[in-house]
Short mmCIF file of C-alpha atoms in Angstrom, two decimals:
data_model
loop_
_atom_site.label_atom_id
_atom_site.label_comp_id
_atom_site.label_asym_id
_atom_site.label_seq_id
_atom_site.Cartn_x
_atom_site.Cartn_y
_atom_site.Cartn_z
CA MET A 175 0.05 0.18 0.05
CA THR A 176 1.10 3.47 -0.69
CA LEU A 177 0.16 6.13 2.04
CA SER A 178 -0.85 4.37 5.18
CA ILE A 179 -0.62 5.03 8.92
CA ASN A 180 -0.72 2.12 11.34
CA ASP A 181 -2.95 3.92 13.88
CA LYS A 182 -4.88 6.09 11.72
CA TRP A 183 -7.38 5.74 8.69
CA ILE A 184 -6.59 7.88 5.50
CA TRP A 185 -9.08 8.37 2.82
CA ASP A 186 -9.36 11.56 0.42
CA SER A 187 -6.10 12.75 -0.78
CA TRP A 188 -4.65 15.38 -2.98
CA TYR A 189 -1.04 16.29 -4.47
CA ALA A 190 1.40 18.98 -5.33
CA LYS A 191 4.80 18.98 -6.80
CA ASP A 192 7.61 21.15 -5.78
CA GLY A 193 10.76 20.65 -7.76
CA GLU A 194 11.31 16.66 -7.72
CA THR A 195 9.28 16.13 -4.70
CA TYR A 196 5.69 14.95 -4.63
CA HIS A 197 3.60 16.60 -1.47
CA GLY A 198 0.63 14.28 -0.42
CA PHE A 199 -2.24 15.69 1.77
CA PHE A 200 -4.97 13.59 2.96
CA LEU A 201 -7.65 13.45 5.35
CA GLN A 202 -7.02 11.22 8.48
CA ALA A 203 -8.64 10.05 11.74
CA ASP A 204 -7.83 7.88 14.85
CA LYS A 205 -8.49 4.32 14.37
CA ALA A 206 -9.01 4.24 18.29
CA LEU A 207 -12.53 5.73 17.17
CA GLY A 208 -13.53 2.08 16.36
CA ASP A 209 -15.98 2.86 13.77
CA PRO A 210 -14.71 4.13 10.58
CA ASP A 211 -18.11 6.01 9.93
CA LEU A 212 -16.85 8.33 12.72
CA ARG A 213 -13.85 9.45 10.94
CA HIS A 214 -15.62 12.25 9.02
CA PHE A 215 -16.30 14.16 12.13
CA ASN A 216 -12.95 13.57 13.91
CA VAL A 217 -10.76 14.48 11.03
CA SER A 218 -7.47 16.49 10.50
CA GLN A 219 -5.13 16.91 7.35
CA GLY A 220 -2.03 14.80 7.22
CA HIS A 221 1.19 15.59 5.06
CA ALA A 222 3.81 13.02 3.31
CA THR A 223 6.38 13.37 0.77
CA SER A 224 7.69 11.28 -2.04
CA THR A 225 9.70 11.28 -5.35
CA ASP A 226 8.00 8.31 -6.84
CA LEU A 227 4.46 8.30 -5.63
CA VAL A 228 5.22 4.71 -3.82
CA ASN A 229 7.34 5.40 -0.83
CA TRP A 230 6.58 8.10 1.35
CA THR A 231 7.70 10.06 4.28
CA HIS A 232 5.18 10.98 6.67
CA LEU A 233 5.39 14.57 8.37
CA GLY A 234 2.81 14.49 10.59
CA THR A 235 -0.60 16.66 10.83
CA MET A 236 -0.60 19.89 8.93
CA PHE A 237 -4.00 21.21 9.18
CA ALA A 238 -7.07 20.80 11.40
CA PRO A 239 -10.37 22.45 12.48
CA ALA A 240 -10.19 25.74 14.18
CA ALA A 241 -9.95 25.74 17.92
CA GLY A 242 -12.59 28.06 18.89
CA PRO A 243 -16.10 28.83 17.64
CA ALA A 244 -15.72 29.42 13.87
CA TRP A 245 -17.42 28.56 10.60
CA ASP A 246 -14.69 25.53 10.23
CA ASP A 247 -14.42 24.45 13.91
CA SER A 248 -16.01 21.05 13.13
CA THR A 249 -14.28 19.64 10.07
CA THR A 250 -11.67 20.62 7.62
CA TRP A 251 -12.16 18.43 4.68
CA THR A 252 -10.95 17.74 1.18
CA GLY A 253 -9.36 20.42 -1.06
CA SER A 254 -6.43 21.20 -3.26
CA VAL A 255 -3.04 23.04 -3.13
CA ILE A 256 -1.79 25.37 -5.77
CA GLN A 257 1.40 27.88 -6.12
CA ASP A 258 1.18 31.40 -7.18
CA GLY A 259 3.44 33.27 -9.19
CA GLU A 260 5.35 34.80 -6.22
CA GLY A 261 5.97 31.11 -4.92
CA LEU A 262 3.31 31.09 -2.00
CA TRP A 263 1.53 27.93 -1.57
CA HIS A 264 -2.44 27.98 -1.32
CA LEU A 265 -4.64 25.40 0.32
CA PHE A 266 -8.11 25.51 -0.61
CA TYR A 267 -10.52 23.24 1.72
CA THR A 268 -13.88 22.33 2.87
CA GLY A 269 -15.00 23.53 6.34
CA THR A 270 -18.08 23.19 8.65
CA SER A 271 -19.15 24.36 11.92
CA LYS A 272 -20.31 22.99 15.19
CA ALA A 273 -23.19 25.29 15.42
CA GLU A 274 -24.75 23.98 12.22
CA ALA A 275 -24.09 20.44 12.99
CA SER A 276 -21.81 20.15 10.31
CA MET A 277 -24.56 20.49 7.63
CA TYR A 278 -23.47 23.43 5.77
CA GLN A 279 -20.09 23.33 3.82
CA ARG A 280 -18.05 26.15 2.65
CA ILE A 281 -14.78 26.74 1.31
CA GLY A 282 -11.55 27.98 3.12
CA HIS A 283 -8.21 29.38 2.20
CA ALA A 284 -4.94 29.11 3.93
CA THR A 285 -1.43 29.86 2.75
CA SER A 286 2.09 28.30 3.40
CA ARG A 287 5.84 28.69 2.33
CA ASP A 288 6.66 25.25 3.23
CA LEU A 289 3.82 23.23 2.48
CA HIS A 290 3.35 22.13 6.12
CA SER A 291 2.82 24.95 8.10
CA TRP A 292 -0.42 26.58 6.97
CA VAL A 293 -2.06 30.05 8.07
CA ARG A 294 -5.58 30.85 7.45
CA VAL A 295 -6.35 33.86 5.23
CA GLY A 296 -8.30 36.25 7.76
CA ASP A 297 -10.50 33.70 9.40
CA GLY A 298 -10.36 31.40 6.45
CA LEU A 299 -13.47 31.68 4.91
CA CYS A 300 -13.15 32.29 1.19
CA LEU A 301 -16.49 31.27 -0.57
CA ASP A 302 -20.09 30.38 0.17
CA LEU A 303 -23.25 30.04 -1.76
CA THR A 304 -24.07 33.81 -1.69
CA GLY A 305 -24.52 36.65 -4.19
CA PRO A 306 -26.59 36.99 -7.38
CA THR A 307 -25.64 33.33 -8.75
CA ALA A 308 -26.55 31.56 -5.53
CA GLU A 309 -30.07 30.87 -6.97
CA CYS A 310 -28.14 28.36 -9.28
CA TYR A 311 -27.47 26.20 -6.42
CA GLU A 312 -29.24 24.15 -3.55
CA ALA A 313 -28.17 26.80 -1.00
CA GLU A 314 -30.09 25.39 2.01
CA HIS A 315 -29.92 22.13 3.76
CA MET A 316 -32.96 20.20 1.99
CA VAL A 317 -34.11 17.98 4.79
CA GLY A 318 -35.53 14.78 3.27
CA HIS A 319 -33.81 15.52 -0.01
CA TRP A 320 -30.15 15.41 0.50
CA HIS A 321 -28.28 14.88 3.51
CA ASP A 322 -26.40 18.50 3.69
CA ARG A 323 -25.98 21.62 1.99
CA ALA A 324 -23.16 20.66 -0.49
CA MET A 325 -20.20 22.99 -1.19
CA ARG A 326 -16.88 21.00 -0.75
CA ASP A 327 -13.94 19.61 -2.34
CA PRO A 328 -12.54 22.61 -4.20
CA TRP A 329 -10.10 22.21 -6.97
CA VAL A 330 -8.27 25.30 -7.86
CA MET A 331 -6.44 25.63 -11.08
CA ARG A 332 -4.86 28.66 -13.31
CA ASP A 333 -7.23 29.74 -16.06
CA PRO A 334 -5.69 29.04 -19.45
CA ASP A 335 -7.25 31.79 -20.85
CA SER A 336 -6.20 34.71 -18.53
CA ASP A 337 -3.99 35.43 -15.57
CA GLY A 338 -6.98 34.48 -13.25
CA TRP A 339 -7.85 31.24 -11.63
CA LEU A 340 -10.75 28.80 -11.71
CA MET A 341 -12.35 26.72 -8.96
CA TYR A 342 -14.55 23.55 -9.26
CA PHE A 343 -16.38 21.93 -6.29
CA THR A 344 -18.97 19.44 -5.23
CA ALA A 345 -22.36 21.10 -5.24
CA ARG A 346 -26.03 20.51 -6.03
CA ALA A 347 -28.68 22.25 -8.35
CA PRO A 348 -32.03 23.42 -6.99
CA GLY A 349 -35.46 22.59 -8.13
CA ILE A 350 -34.70 19.07 -9.49
CA PRO A 351 -37.46 16.66 -7.88
CA GLU A 352 -35.16 13.46 -8.29
CA ALA A 353 -32.43 13.52 -5.75
CA ASN A 354 -29.99 11.60 -7.65
CA ALA A 355 -30.35 14.12 -10.64
CA GLY A 356 -29.01 17.06 -8.71
CA GLY A 357 -25.64 16.68 -8.27
CA ALA A 358 -23.55 19.22 -9.82
CA ILE A 359 -20.02 20.83 -10.38
CA GLY A 360 -19.88 24.12 -8.91
CA PHE A 361 -17.69 27.02 -10.62
CA ALA A 362 -16.09 30.19 -9.33
CA THR A 363 -13.50 32.41 -10.59
CA SER A 364 -10.92 34.82 -9.28
CA PRO A 365 -8.26 37.45 -10.36
CA ASP A 366 -5.79 36.67 -7.72
CA LEU A 367 -6.68 33.79 -5.32
CA ILE A 368 -8.23 35.85 -2.90
CA THR A 369 -11.48 37.43 -4.11
CA TRP A 370 -13.59 34.87 -5.52
CA THR A 371 -16.76 35.22 -7.64
CA LEU A 372 -19.51 32.33 -7.54
CA ARG A 373 -20.67 31.51 -11.09
CA PRO A 374 -23.25 28.81 -12.34
CA PRO A 375 -22.42 25.42 -12.24
CA VAL A 376 -20.56 24.15 -15.15
CA PHE A 377 -22.26 20.46 -15.08
CA THR A 378 -25.75 19.40 -13.57
CA GLY A 379 -27.25 15.95 -13.41
CA GLY A 380 -26.86 12.16 -13.85
CA TYR A 381 -25.61 11.52 -10.42
CA GLY A 382 -26.87 12.85 -6.72
CA GLN A 383 -23.34 14.24 -6.05
CA LEU A 384 -20.10 14.05 -7.92
CA GLU A 385 -17.62 14.33 -5.31
CA VAL A 386 -13.78 15.40 -5.34
CA PRO A 387 -13.59 16.94 -8.81
CA GLN A 388 -10.32 17.41 -10.57
CA VAL A 389 -9.69 19.10 -13.62
CA PHE A 390 -6.96 18.69 -16.15
CA GLU A 391 -5.98 18.68 -19.84
CA VAL A 392 -4.35 16.10 -21.78
CA ASN A 393 -3.47 16.34 -25.44
CA GLY A 394 -6.15 19.13 -25.86
CA THR A 395 -8.94 17.41 -24.26
CA TRP A 396 -10.29 18.42 -20.63
CA TYR A 397 -11.36 15.93 -18.02
CA CYS A 398 -13.23 16.56 -14.69
CA LEU A 399 -12.56 13.47 -12.59
CA PHE A 400 -15.22 12.66 -9.92
CA CYS A 401 -16.32 9.91 -7.80
CA THR A 402 -19.78 8.85 -6.95
CA ALA A 403 -21.81 5.94 -5.38
CA ALA A 404 -23.86 3.41 -7.20
CA ASN A 405 -27.08 4.18 -5.26
CA GLN A 406 -26.69 7.77 -6.43
CA TRP A 407 -26.92 7.00 -10.30
CA SER A 408 -30.04 8.95 -11.74
CA GLU A 409 -32.77 7.08 -13.25
CA GLN A 410 -31.69 8.41 -16.80
CA THR A 411 -28.15 7.38 -16.10
CA ARG A 412 -29.19 3.77 -15.09
CA ARG A 413 -31.35 3.76 -18.22
CA THR A 414 -28.68 4.89 -20.69
CA ASN A 415 -25.64 3.33 -19.31
CA PRO A 416 -25.20 -0.35 -20.50
CA GLN A 417 -23.17 -1.49 -17.36
CA LYS A 418 -24.58 -1.85 -13.90
CA PRO A 419 -24.18 1.11 -11.62
CA LEU A 420 -20.90 1.16 -10.10
CA THR A 421 -19.38 2.92 -7.06
CA GLY A 422 -16.02 4.56 -7.97
CA ASN A 423 -14.25 6.99 -9.99
CA HIS A 424 -15.46 8.43 -13.45
CA TYR A 425 -15.08 11.51 -15.45
CA LEU A 426 -16.37 14.33 -17.67
CA MET A 427 -15.04 15.39 -21.05
CA ALA A 428 -14.78 18.95 -22.76
CA ASP A 429 -12.94 20.90 -25.08
CA HIS A 430 -12.55 23.67 -22.60
CA PRO A 431 -12.30 23.94 -19.00
CA ARG A 432 -15.35 25.97 -18.72
CA GLY A 433 -17.31 23.10 -20.84
CA PRO A 434 -19.76 22.22 -22.07
CA TRP A 435 -19.05 19.14 -20.27
CA ARG A 436 -20.40 15.85 -21.15
CA VAL A 437 -20.44 12.19 -19.78
CA PRO A 438 -18.36 10.26 -22.17
CA ALA A 439 -19.85 7.05 -23.96
CA GLY A 440 -17.02 5.01 -22.56
CA PRO A 441 -17.18 2.58 -19.49
CA PHE A 442 -16.95 3.94 -15.97
CA LEU A 443 -13.13 4.59 -15.15
CA ASP A 444 -12.57 2.70 -12.11
CA GLY A 445 -15.34 1.03 -10.28
CA ASP A 446 -16.11 -1.69 -7.69
CA GLU A 447 -14.36 -4.79 -8.74
CA PRO A 448 -11.61 -5.90 -8.08
CA CYS A 449 -11.21 -3.39 -5.79
CA ARG A 450 -12.92 -0.28 -4.63
CA ARG A 451 -10.62 2.88 -5.09
CA TYR A 452 -12.55 6.16 -4.03
CA ALA A 453 -11.79 9.89 -4.18
CA ALA A 454 -9.22 9.32 -6.91
CA ARG A 455 -6.70 11.87 -8.25
CA ILE A 456 -5.03 11.39 -11.51
CA VAL A 457 -1.17 12.54 -11.19
CA ASP A 458 1.56 13.27 -13.51
CA GLY A 459 4.07 10.74 -12.11
CA PRO A 460 7.67 10.31 -12.85
CA ASN A 461 6.67 7.77 -15.76
CA GLY A 462 3.50 9.26 -16.92
CA LEU A 463 -0.22 9.57 -15.60
CA VAL A 464 -1.23 7.49 -12.58
CA ILE A 465 -4.33 7.18 -10.64
CA LEU A 466 -4.21 7.30 -6.73
CA GLY A 467 -7.18 6.88 -4.50
CA PHE A 468 -8.02 5.48 -1.12
CA ALA A 469 -9.14 1.73 -0.52
CA ASP A 470 -12.92 1.89 0.72
CA GLY A 471 -15.03 -1.03 0.94
CA GLY A 472 -17.78 0.37 3.00
CA LYS A 473 -17.96 0.25 6.86
CA ASP A 474 -17.37 -3.48 6.98
CA GLN A 475 -14.19 -3.60 4.84
CA PHE A 476 -12.86 -0.17 5.01
CA GLY A 477 -9.19 -0.06 3.98
CA GLY A 478 -8.28 3.61 5.28
CA TYR A 479 -4.96 3.64 3.21
CA VAL A 480 -4.19 5.07 -0.35
CA MET A 481 -3.75 2.29 -2.83
CA ASP A 482 -0.49 2.00 -4.89
CA PRO A 483 -0.60 4.23 -8.37
CA GLU A 484 -1.83 2.41 -11.25
CA PRO A 485 -0.99 3.87 -14.81
CA VAL A 486 -3.61 5.49 -16.77
CA VAL A 487 -3.71 5.84 -20.56
CA VAL A 488 -5.69 7.98 -23.16
CA GLY A 489 -7.33 5.56 -25.60
CA GLU A 490 -9.51 5.76 -28.63
CA GLY A 491 -11.72 8.85 -28.66
CA GLY A 492 -9.96 10.40 -25.75
CA LEU A 493 -11.24 7.76 -23.37
CA LEU A 494 -9.17 7.10 -20.04
CA GLN A 495 -8.30 3.78 -19.09
CA VAL A 496 -6.66 2.37 -15.88
CA MET A 497 -4.02 -0.20 -16.39
CA ARG A 498 -4.61 -2.35 -13.36
CA SER A 499 -1.74 -4.25 -11.79
CA ALA A 500 -1.83 -7.12 -9.52
CA LEU A 501 0.06 -5.26 -6.79
CA ALA A 502 -2.58 -2.36 -6.49
CA ALA A 503 -5.45 -4.93 -6.38
CA GLU A 504 -4.21 -6.56 -3.28
#
């Protein structure tokens, strides 16, 4: 196994490269909790480094919920790390508060010079579902419709068309009767990584939620990786997809990072058998693209570690394919 800690569960992870060193960041919780389902609300963020994405040196906890009453005093969940033009590193993350029973997610911002010691920008709050385009999102906790107010897993990248920045995040669209058809990829833009403008979602539909989005380009085609569960496929997706519903990782395709995005006609990228990898990232490794994600398996068979990387290739029609290895499936 790649990223593992004897006394902690590890799940969602994200990566940044500084020179020849890869920095892995991940959600972690103590196994002393007993029940892996409790990890979500007893979470901190860990940090490790590697030169090959296989052998890792653990550096300990690098970020955690705020100590006092705050918008992010309950959880600090999945995010992404990006470096600006001046060499400063930026962490964008998901936060929730105890005062709201962790039901309302917002996006936070912290900075670092060394990729390990992070300082919140102001109180950390970076973006919420407010402003003129908030009506494009399910901005309230819809009891009985979904279990939370979704605004999480921010993925931040440079805007290829300007000097600015783009943010994608897990969200939900309003006014859709079928719960499993309301999942969306939220969108925001910034000129400076500090001031963000909420934009309408770049994609809606097909699934109840599209978690942990990652947007990247290969050979002129743009991809939006995401993960979802088998029981969150919409009725239309079930009817039009020739394979059985799978839990795992899939992707959208587009000719431009602003879309329009489409679900490819090819198979689900990385689902269920022979292993269940979740919250995957595709990383440009020393020998090409690889996929990294944690071993899930549900409560009874929860792995709690990041599985070994496996190569990813681009096939006919731009479709992505994971080249499975016996090592990573163990």
